[in-house]
Coordinates of C-alpha atoms in Angstrom, one line a residue:
Chain A
M9 CA 14.1 26.9 12.3
K10 CA 16.1 23.9 11.2
I11 CA 13.9 20.8 11.1
G12 CA 15.1 17.2 10.5
I13 CA 12.5 14.7 9.3
I14 CA 13.3 11.1 10.2
G15 CA 11.3 8.9 7.8
T16 CA 9.7 9.8 4.5
G17 CA 6.4 8.1 4.8
H18 CA 3.1 10.0 4.6
M19 CA 3.5 11.8 7.9
G20 CA 7.1 12.8 7.3
R21 CA 6.4 14.1 3.8
A22 CA 3.2 16.0 4.8
L23 CA 4.7 17.7 7.8
G24 CA 8.1 18.4 6.3
T25 CA 6.6 19.9 3.2
G26 CA 4.3 22.0 5.2
W27 CA 7.1 23.4 7.3
A28 CA 9.3 24.0 4.3
R29 CA 6.5 26.0 2.8
S30 CA 6.3 28.0 6.0
G31 CA 10.0 29.0 5.4
H32 CA 11.8 26.5 7.7
A33 CA 15.0 24.8 6.6
V34 CA 14.0 21.1 6.2
L35 CA 16.2 18.0 5.8
F36 CA 14.4 14.8 4.9
G37 CA 16.3 11.7 6.2
S38 CA 15.6 8.3 4.9
R39 CA 17.3 4.9 4.8
D40 CA 16.8 5.1 1.1
R41 CA 18.5 8.1 -0.5
A42 CA 16.1 8.1 -3.5
K43 CA 13.1 8.4 -1.1
A44 CA 14.7 11.3 0.7
E45 CA 15.5 13.1 -2.6
S46 CA 11.9 12.6 -3.8
A47 CA 10.5 14.1 -0.6
A48 CA 13.0 17.0 -0.8
A49 CA 12.1 17.7 -4.4
A50 CA 8.5 18.2 -3.5
A51 CA 9.2 20.8 -0.8
P52 CA 10.7 24.3 -1.3
S53 CA 14.5 24.5 -0.6
A54 CA 14.5 21.2 1.3
R55 CA 17.5 18.9 1.4
A56 CA 17.9 15.1 1.4
G57 CA 20.0 12.9 3.6
S58 CA 20.3 10.0 5.9
F59 CA 18.5 9.4 9.2
A60 CA 21.7 10.5 11.0
E61 CA 22.0 13.7 8.9
A62 CA 18.4 14.6 9.7
A63 CA 19.1 14.1 13.4
A64 CA 22.3 16.2 13.2
F65 CA 20.6 18.9 11.2
G66 CA 17.5 19.6 13.2
E67 CA 16.9 21.9 16.1
V68 CA 13.5 20.1 15.8
V69 CA 13.4 16.5 14.7
L70 CA 10.2 14.7 13.6
Y71 CA 10.5 11.0 14.4
T72 CA 8.1 9.0 12.3
V73 CA 9.7 5.5 12.4
R74 CA 7.5 3.1 14.3
D75 CA 8.7 0.2 16.5
V76 CA 12.4 1.1 16.2
L77 CA 14.1 3.0 18.9
P78 CA 16.1 6.1 18.0
S79 CA 19.2 4.7 19.6
A80 CA 19.0 1.7 17.4
L81 CA 18.1 3.6 14.2
L82 CA 20.8 6.2 14.7
G83 CA 23.4 3.9 16.2
R84 CA 23.9 6.0 19.4
A85 CA 21.8 7.2 22.3
D86 CA 22.9 10.8 22.2
A87 CA 22.2 11.7 18.6
L88 CA 19.1 13.6 19.5
D89 CA 20.5 15.3 22.6
G90 CA 19.2 18.9 23.1
R91 CA 16.8 18.6 20.2
V92 CA 13.0 19.0 20.3
V93 CA 11.9 15.5 19.2
I94 CA 8.4 15.2 17.9
D95 CA 6.9 11.7 18.3
C96 CA 3.9 11.5 16.0
N97 CA 3.5 7.7 16.2
N98 CA 0.7 5.3 17.2
R99 CA 0.9 1.7 17.9
T100 CA 1.3 -0.7 14.9
L101 CA -2.0 -2.5 14.2
G102 CA -1.3 -4.3 11.0
D103 CA -0.8 -3.6 7.3
D104 CA -0.7 0.1 6.8
G105 CA -1.9 -0.5 3.3
N106 CA -5.4 -1.5 4.5
P107 CA -6.5 0.5 7.5
S108 CA -10.1 -0.7 7.2
L109 CA -8.8 -4.1 8.5
F110 CA -7.1 -2.7 11.6
R111 CA -8.4 -4.3 14.8
F112 CA -9.0 -2.0 17.8
D113 CA -10.4 -4.5 20.2
R114 CA -7.0 -5.3 21.8
P115 CA -6.1 -3.7 25.1
L116 CA -4.2 -0.5 24.8
P117 CA -0.4 -0.6 25.5
E118 CA 0.6 0.2 29.1
R119 CA 3.3 2.6 28.0
S120 CA 3.1 5.3 25.3
S121 CA 5.4 5.5 22.3
A122 CA 6.4 9.0 23.5
E123 CA 7.6 7.7 26.9
I124 CA 9.5 4.8 25.4
I125 CA 11.3 7.2 23.0
A126 CA 12.0 9.6 25.9
E127 CA 13.5 6.8 28.0
D128 CA 15.6 5.7 25.0
C129 CA 17.0 9.3 24.4
P130 CA 17.2 10.9 27.8
G131 CA 18.9 14.0 26.4
A132 CA 16.1 14.7 23.9
R133 CA 13.2 17.1 24.6
V134 CA 10.5 14.7 23.5
V135 CA 7.1 16.0 22.5
K136 CA 4.0 14.0 21.6
A137 CA 2.1 15.6 18.8
F138 CA 0.4 15.1 15.4
N139 CA -0.5 11.5 16.1
T140 CA -4.2 12.3 15.8
I141 CA -3.8 14.1 12.5
P142 CA -4.2 12.0 9.3
S143 CA -1.6 13.1 6.7
P144 CA -4.3 14.2 4.1
V145 CA -5.5 16.7 6.7
I146 CA -2.0 18.1 7.0
E147 CA -1.9 18.6 3.3
L148 CA -5.0 20.8 3.2
P149 CA -4.3 24.5 2.4
R150 CA -3.6 26.4 5.7
E151 CA -6.5 28.9 5.3
R152 CA -9.0 26.1 4.7
L153 CA -7.7 24.0 7.5
A154 CA -7.7 26.9 9.9
S155 CA -11.4 27.5 9.4
H156 CA -12.1 24.1 11.0
G157 CA -10.2 24.6 14.3
V158 CA -8.6 21.1 14.3
S159 CA -6.7 20.3 17.5
V160 CA -3.2 19.0 17.6
F161 CA -2.8 17.6 21.1
V162 CA 0.7 18.4 22.4
G163 CA 2.2 16.7 25.4
A164 CA 5.7 17.2 26.8
D165 CA 7.5 17.5 30.1
D166 CA 9.6 20.4 28.7
A167 CA 7.5 23.5 28.5
G168 CA 9.8 25.2 26.0
A169 CA 9.7 22.3 23.7
K170 CA 6.0 22.1 24.0
A171 CA 5.7 25.8 23.0
V172 CA 7.9 25.3 20.0
V173 CA 5.7 22.5 18.7
I174 CA 2.4 24.3 19.4
G175 CA 3.9 27.1 17.3
L176 CA 4.8 24.7 14.5
A177 CA 1.2 23.2 14.6
E178 CA -0.4 26.6 14.4
E179 CA 1.8 27.7 11.4
L180 CA 0.1 24.8 9.5
G181 CA -3.4 26.0 10.4
F182 CA -4.0 23.8 13.5
I183 CA -4.9 24.7 17.0
G184 CA -2.2 23.5 19.5
V185 CA -3.9 22.0 22.6
D186 CA -1.8 21.4 25.7
A187 CA -2.2 17.8 26.6
G188 CA -0.1 17.8 29.7
G189 CA 3.1 15.8 30.3
L190 CA 4.5 12.7 28.7
A191 CA 2.8 10.7 31.4
H192 CA -0.4 11.6 29.7
A193 CA 0.8 10.7 26.2
H194 CA -0.9 7.3 26.5
L195 CA -4.3 9.1 26.5
V196 CA -3.4 11.0 23.3
E197 CA -2.3 7.8 21.7
A198 CA -5.6 6.1 22.8
A199 CA -7.6 9.0 21.4
A200 CA -5.8 8.4 18.1
D201 CA -6.9 4.8 18.1
L202 CA -10.5 5.9 18.4
L203 CA -10.0 8.2 15.5
R204 CA -8.3 5.5 13.5
L205 CA -11.2 3.2 14.2
E206 CA -13.5 5.8 12.8
I207 CA -11.3 6.5 9.7
G208 CA -10.7 2.8 8.8
P209 CA -13.1 0.2 9.9
L210 CA -16.1 2.6 10.4
G211 CA -15.5 4.2 7.1
R212 CA -15.3 7.9 8.0
G213 CA -12.3 8.3 5.7
P214 CA -9.0 10.1 6.0
Y215 CA -10.4 13.6 6.6
A216 CA -11.9 12.7 9.9
T217 CA -10.5 14.7 12.8
L218 CA -10.8 14.7 16.6
S219 CA -10.8 18.1 18.3
L220 CA -11.3 19.7 21.7
H221 CA -13.6 22.6 21.7
V222 CA -14.6 24.7 24.7
L223 CA -18.2 25.8 24.3
P224 CA -19.2 29.3 25.4
E225 CA -21.0 29.0 28.7
A226 CA -23.7 31.5 27.8
Chain B
M21 CA -40.3 6.3 25.2
K22 CA -40.1 5.1 28.9
I23 CA -36.7 5.9 30.3
G24 CA -35.5 4.8 33.7
I25 CA -32.6 6.7 35.3
I26 CA -30.5 4.7 37.8
G27 CA -28.7 7.2 40.0
T28 CA -29.4 10.9 40.5
G29 CA -26.0 12.4 40.3
H30 CA -25.0 15.1 37.8
M31 CA -25.3 12.8 34.7
G32 CA -28.6 11.2 35.7
R33 CA -30.2 14.5 36.5
A34 CA -29.0 16.3 33.3
L35 CA -29.9 13.5 30.9
G36 CA -33.2 12.6 32.6
T37 CA -34.3 16.2 32.7
G38 CA -33.3 16.7 29.0
W39 CA -35.3 13.6 27.9
A40 CA -38.3 14.6 30.1
R41 CA -38.3 18.0 28.4
S42 CA -38.3 16.1 25.0
G43 CA -41.5 14.5 26.0
H44 CA -40.3 11.1 27.3
A45 CA -41.7 9.4 30.4
V46 CA -38.8 9.5 32.9
L47 CA -38.5 7.7 36.2
F48 CA -35.6 8.8 38.4
G49 CA -34.4 5.9 40.7
S50 CA -32.2 6.5 43.7
R51 CA -31.2 4.7 46.9
D52 CA -32.4 7.8 48.6
R53 CA -36.1 8.6 48.0
A54 CA -35.6 12.3 48.7
K55 CA -33.0 12.5 46.0
A56 CA -35.2 10.8 43.4
E57 CA -38.0 13.2 44.3
S58 CA -35.8 16.2 44.0
A59 CA -34.6 15.1 40.6
A60 CA -38.2 14.3 39.4
A61 CA -39.5 17.7 40.7
A62 CA -37.0 19.5 38.4
A63 CA -38.2 17.6 35.2
P64 CA -41.6 17.8 33.5
S65 CA -43.9 15.0 34.4
A66 CA -41.1 12.8 35.8
R67 CA -41.6 10.2 38.5
A68 CA -39.4 9.2 41.5
G69 CA -38.6 5.6 42.7
S70 CA -36.0 3.1 43.7
F71 CA -33.2 1.7 41.5
A72 CA -35.4 -1.4 40.9
E73 CA -38.4 0.7 39.9
A74 CA -36.3 2.6 37.4
A75 CA -35.0 -0.6 35.9
A76 CA -38.5 -2.1 35.7
F77 CA -40.0 1.1 34.2
G78 CA -37.5 1.8 31.4
E79 CA -37.5 0.6 27.9
V80 CA -34.2 2.5 28.0
V81 CA -32.3 2.6 31.3
L82 CA -29.4 5.0 32.0
Y83 CA -26.9 3.4 34.3
T84 CA -24.9 6.0 36.1
V85 CA -23.6 4.1 39.2
R86 CA -19.9 3.6 39.1
D87 CA -18.0 0.5 40.4
V88 CA -21.2 -1.3 41.3
L89 CA -22.5 -4.0 39.0
P90 CA -26.2 -3.9 38.1
S91 CA -26.7 -7.4 39.3
A92 CA -25.5 -6.3 42.8
L93 CA -27.3 -3.0 42.7
L94 CA -30.6 -4.5 41.6
G95 CA -30.3 -7.8 43.5
R96 CA -30.7 -9.9 40.4
A97 CA -29.0 -10.5 37.0
D98 CA -32.1 -10.3 34.9
A99 CA -33.5 -7.0 36.0
L100 CA -32.3 -5.2 32.8
D101 CA -33.2 -8.0 30.4
G102 CA -34.4 -6.7 27.1
R103 CA -33.7 -3.1 28.0
V104 CA -31.5 -0.7 26.1
V105 CA -29.0 0.1 28.9
I106 CA -26.8 3.1 28.5
D107 CA -23.5 3.0 30.3
C108 CA -22.2 6.6 30.6
N109 CA -19.5 5.8 33.1
N110 CA -15.7 6.3 33.2
R111 CA -13.2 4.9 35.6
T112 CA -13.1 6.3 39.1
L113 CA -10.0 8.4 39.6
G114 CA -10.6 9.9 43.0
D115 CA -12.7 12.5 44.7
D116 CA -15.4 13.7 42.4
G117 CA -15.5 16.9 44.3
N118 CA -12.1 18.0 43.0
P119 CA -11.5 16.9 39.4
S120 CA -8.5 19.2 39.2
L121 CA -6.7 16.7 41.3
F122 CA -7.5 13.6 39.2
R123 CA -4.4 11.7 38.1
F124 CA -4.4 10.4 34.6
D125 CA -0.9 9.0 34.5
R126 CA -2.0 5.5 35.4
P127 CA -2.4 2.8 32.8
L128 CA -5.8 2.5 31.3
P129 CA -7.9 -0.4 32.4
E130 CA -7.8 -3.5 30.3
R131 CA -11.6 -3.9 30.1
S132 CA -14.2 -1.2 29.6
S133 CA -17.0 -0.4 32.0
A134 CA -19.4 -1.2 29.2
E135 CA -18.1 -4.7 28.6
I136 CA -18.1 -5.4 32.3
I137 CA -21.8 -4.3 32.6
A138 CA -22.7 -6.3 29.5
E139 CA -21.1 -9.4 30.9
D140 CA -22.9 -8.8 34.2
C141 CA -26.3 -8.4 32.4
P142 CA -26.2 -10.8 29.4
G143 CA -29.9 -10.1 28.7
A144 CA -29.4 -6.3 28.4
R145 CA -28.8 -4.4 25.2
V146 CA -25.8 -2.4 26.5
V147 CA -24.8 0.8 24.8
K148 CA -21.7 3.0 25.6
A149 CA -22.6 6.6 25.3
F150 CA -22.5 10.1 26.9
N151 CA -19.3 9.3 28.8
T152 CA -17.4 12.1 27.0
I153 CA -20.1 14.7 27.7
P154 CA -19.7 16.8 30.8
S155 CA -23.1 17.3 32.5
P156 CA -23.1 21.1 32.2
V157 CA -22.9 20.6 28.4
I158 CA -26.0 18.4 28.5
E159 CA -27.8 21.3 30.3
L160 CA -27.2 23.8 27.5
P161 CA -30.3 24.7 25.5
R162 CA -30.8 22.4 22.6
E163 CA -30.5 25.1 19.9
R164 CA -27.3 26.5 21.3
L165 CA -25.7 23.1 21.8
A166 CA -26.7 22.0 18.3
S167 CA -24.8 24.9 16.7
H168 CA -21.5 23.3 18.0
G169 CA -21.9 19.8 16.5
V170 CA -20.7 18.0 19.7
S171 CA -20.2 14.3 19.2
V172 CA -21.7 11.6 21.4
F173 CA -19.8 8.5 20.7
V174 CA -22.2 5.5 20.7
G175 CA -20.8 2.0 20.8
A176 CA -22.9 -1.2 21.0
D177 CA -23.1 -4.7 19.6
D178 CA -26.9 -4.4 19.1
A179 CA -27.6 -2.2 16.1
G180 CA -31.2 -1.4 17.1
A181 CA -30.1 -0.3 20.6
K182 CA -27.4 1.9 19.1
A183 CA -29.9 3.6 16.8
V184 CA -32.2 4.3 19.7
V185 CA -29.4 6.0 21.7
I186 CA -28.2 8.0 18.7
G187 CA -31.8 9.3 18.4
L188 CA -31.8 10.2 22.1
A189 CA -28.5 12.0 21.8
E190 CA -29.7 14.0 18.7
E191 CA -32.9 15.0 20.5
L192 CA -30.7 16.8 23.0
G193 CA -28.8 18.6 20.3
F194 CA -25.8 16.3 20.0
I195 CA -24.5 14.5 16.9
G196 CA -24.5 10.7 17.5
V197 CA -21.3 9.2 16.2
D198 CA -21.1 5.4 15.6
A199 CA -18.1 4.1 17.6
G200 CA -18.4 0.5 16.7
G201 CA -19.0 -2.5 19.0
L202 CA -18.6 -2.9 22.8
A203 CA -15.1 -4.3 22.1
H204 CA -14.2 -0.7 21.1
A205 CA -15.7 0.9 24.2
H206 CA -12.3 1.0 25.9
L207 CA -11.3 3.6 23.3
V208 CA -14.3 5.8 24.0
E209 CA -13.5 5.5 27.7
A210 CA -9.9 6.4 27.1
A211 CA -10.9 9.4 25.0
A212 CA -13.0 10.6 27.9
D213 CA -9.9 10.4 30.1
L214 CA -8.1 12.8 27.7
L215 CA -11.1 15.1 27.9
R216 CA -11.2 14.8 31.7
L217 CA -7.5 15.6 31.9
E218 CA -8.2 18.8 29.9
I219 CA -11.3 19.7 31.9
G220 CA -9.7 19.2 35.4
P221 CA -5.9 19.3 35.8
L222 CA -5.4 21.4 32.6
G223 CA -8.1 23.9 33.5
R224 CA -10.2 23.9 30.4
G225 CA -13.3 23.7 32.5
P226 CA -16.6 21.8 32.3
Y227 CA -17.7 23.1 28.8
A228 CA -14.8 21.4 27.1
T229 CA -15.9 18.8 24.5
L230 CA -14.3 16.2 22.2
S231 CA -15.8 15.8 18.8
L232 CA -15.2 14.0 15.5
H233 CA -15.5 16.2 12.5
V234 CA -15.0 15.0 8.9
L235 CA -13.5 17.9 7.0
P236 CA -14.7 18.5 3.4
E237 CA -12.0 17.2 1.1
A238 CA -12.2 20.2 -1.2

């Protein structure tokens, strides 16, 4: 599968590298060519390009840029048409450099990042996923990760797009958990805030995870 | 420890019975004397009484009544003074009889149930806990439950009260997870909505659980 990665921060690099290792064709797109090339150099057979090149390349596009709408970032509203667009973002809380100072006592936003992106790109097949997964967890070897049964909550209105992303999560060693439609993405984003509270201010560290497990009844 | 249970619905019965089995002195309080007696009959050495008697009895009081403030239910604002008050409630979404029809697409409330109760009872030591635990999970035998490492997220501003509730959770076979202060209880309540979405509309059933696990780094 052809996967475009928009943004070469921790999440873009971790997921793009993981999928390149699984054999997918990955193009890392950045505003800064050197960053895209550095990301691509660390992943097997990956390419480097601009944001627009990543959008054009991918059947699946991972969107990791916060607080900037795709239509603004890419200069047009139809650049993601027909693509499975994964929104892995959570609300901005402050300086990413010091998550232990993030404040989680503010009310949750009324609308989810996923719904805002879907409204901005009506032709895209938007999927909420990976926003509850810290990037160091993504970088764990697949076999070791798989032994922990970590959930990736996957929300989408498009059932086919949801199935594609569940498959991409499971290739990395996660368990894909259907989290309903985009109208429920605000709950997945809120759950990520609980996890980020634990990771940062409460000191559980970047290998903390939040998972759904169905217990055996008897 | 003396534990008063306010309300004899599923949560009140499951937790009260569990703590009575652990050897605590439990008083089930209900508006309806017959319901309190039925709950007490199912738990070792437990007593039955009114809401006010449960409040007066408990060093710890479990508050399970939704959408009614303790000051109104108990007829005075100081009835819970000095007590560890556990708020296990989530927002009301519709008919409890059919959780598969609950709708989770509405915005989350700005303020948590726990904060509203704490404001109503300024003398109480309010603790958010157990709101992410379905009552059938509480009823599992302790040894079997313990093997799954299910989290009870425990939020409170009073560190001593938080420690008491973490202890009460662990006696039942759960893992108590510090979830910060009451200002963070809205995140624990939102996480419960994600779990309730999975349990009801998404069909995962009443043994679904949501847990924090910190993965080993290497």
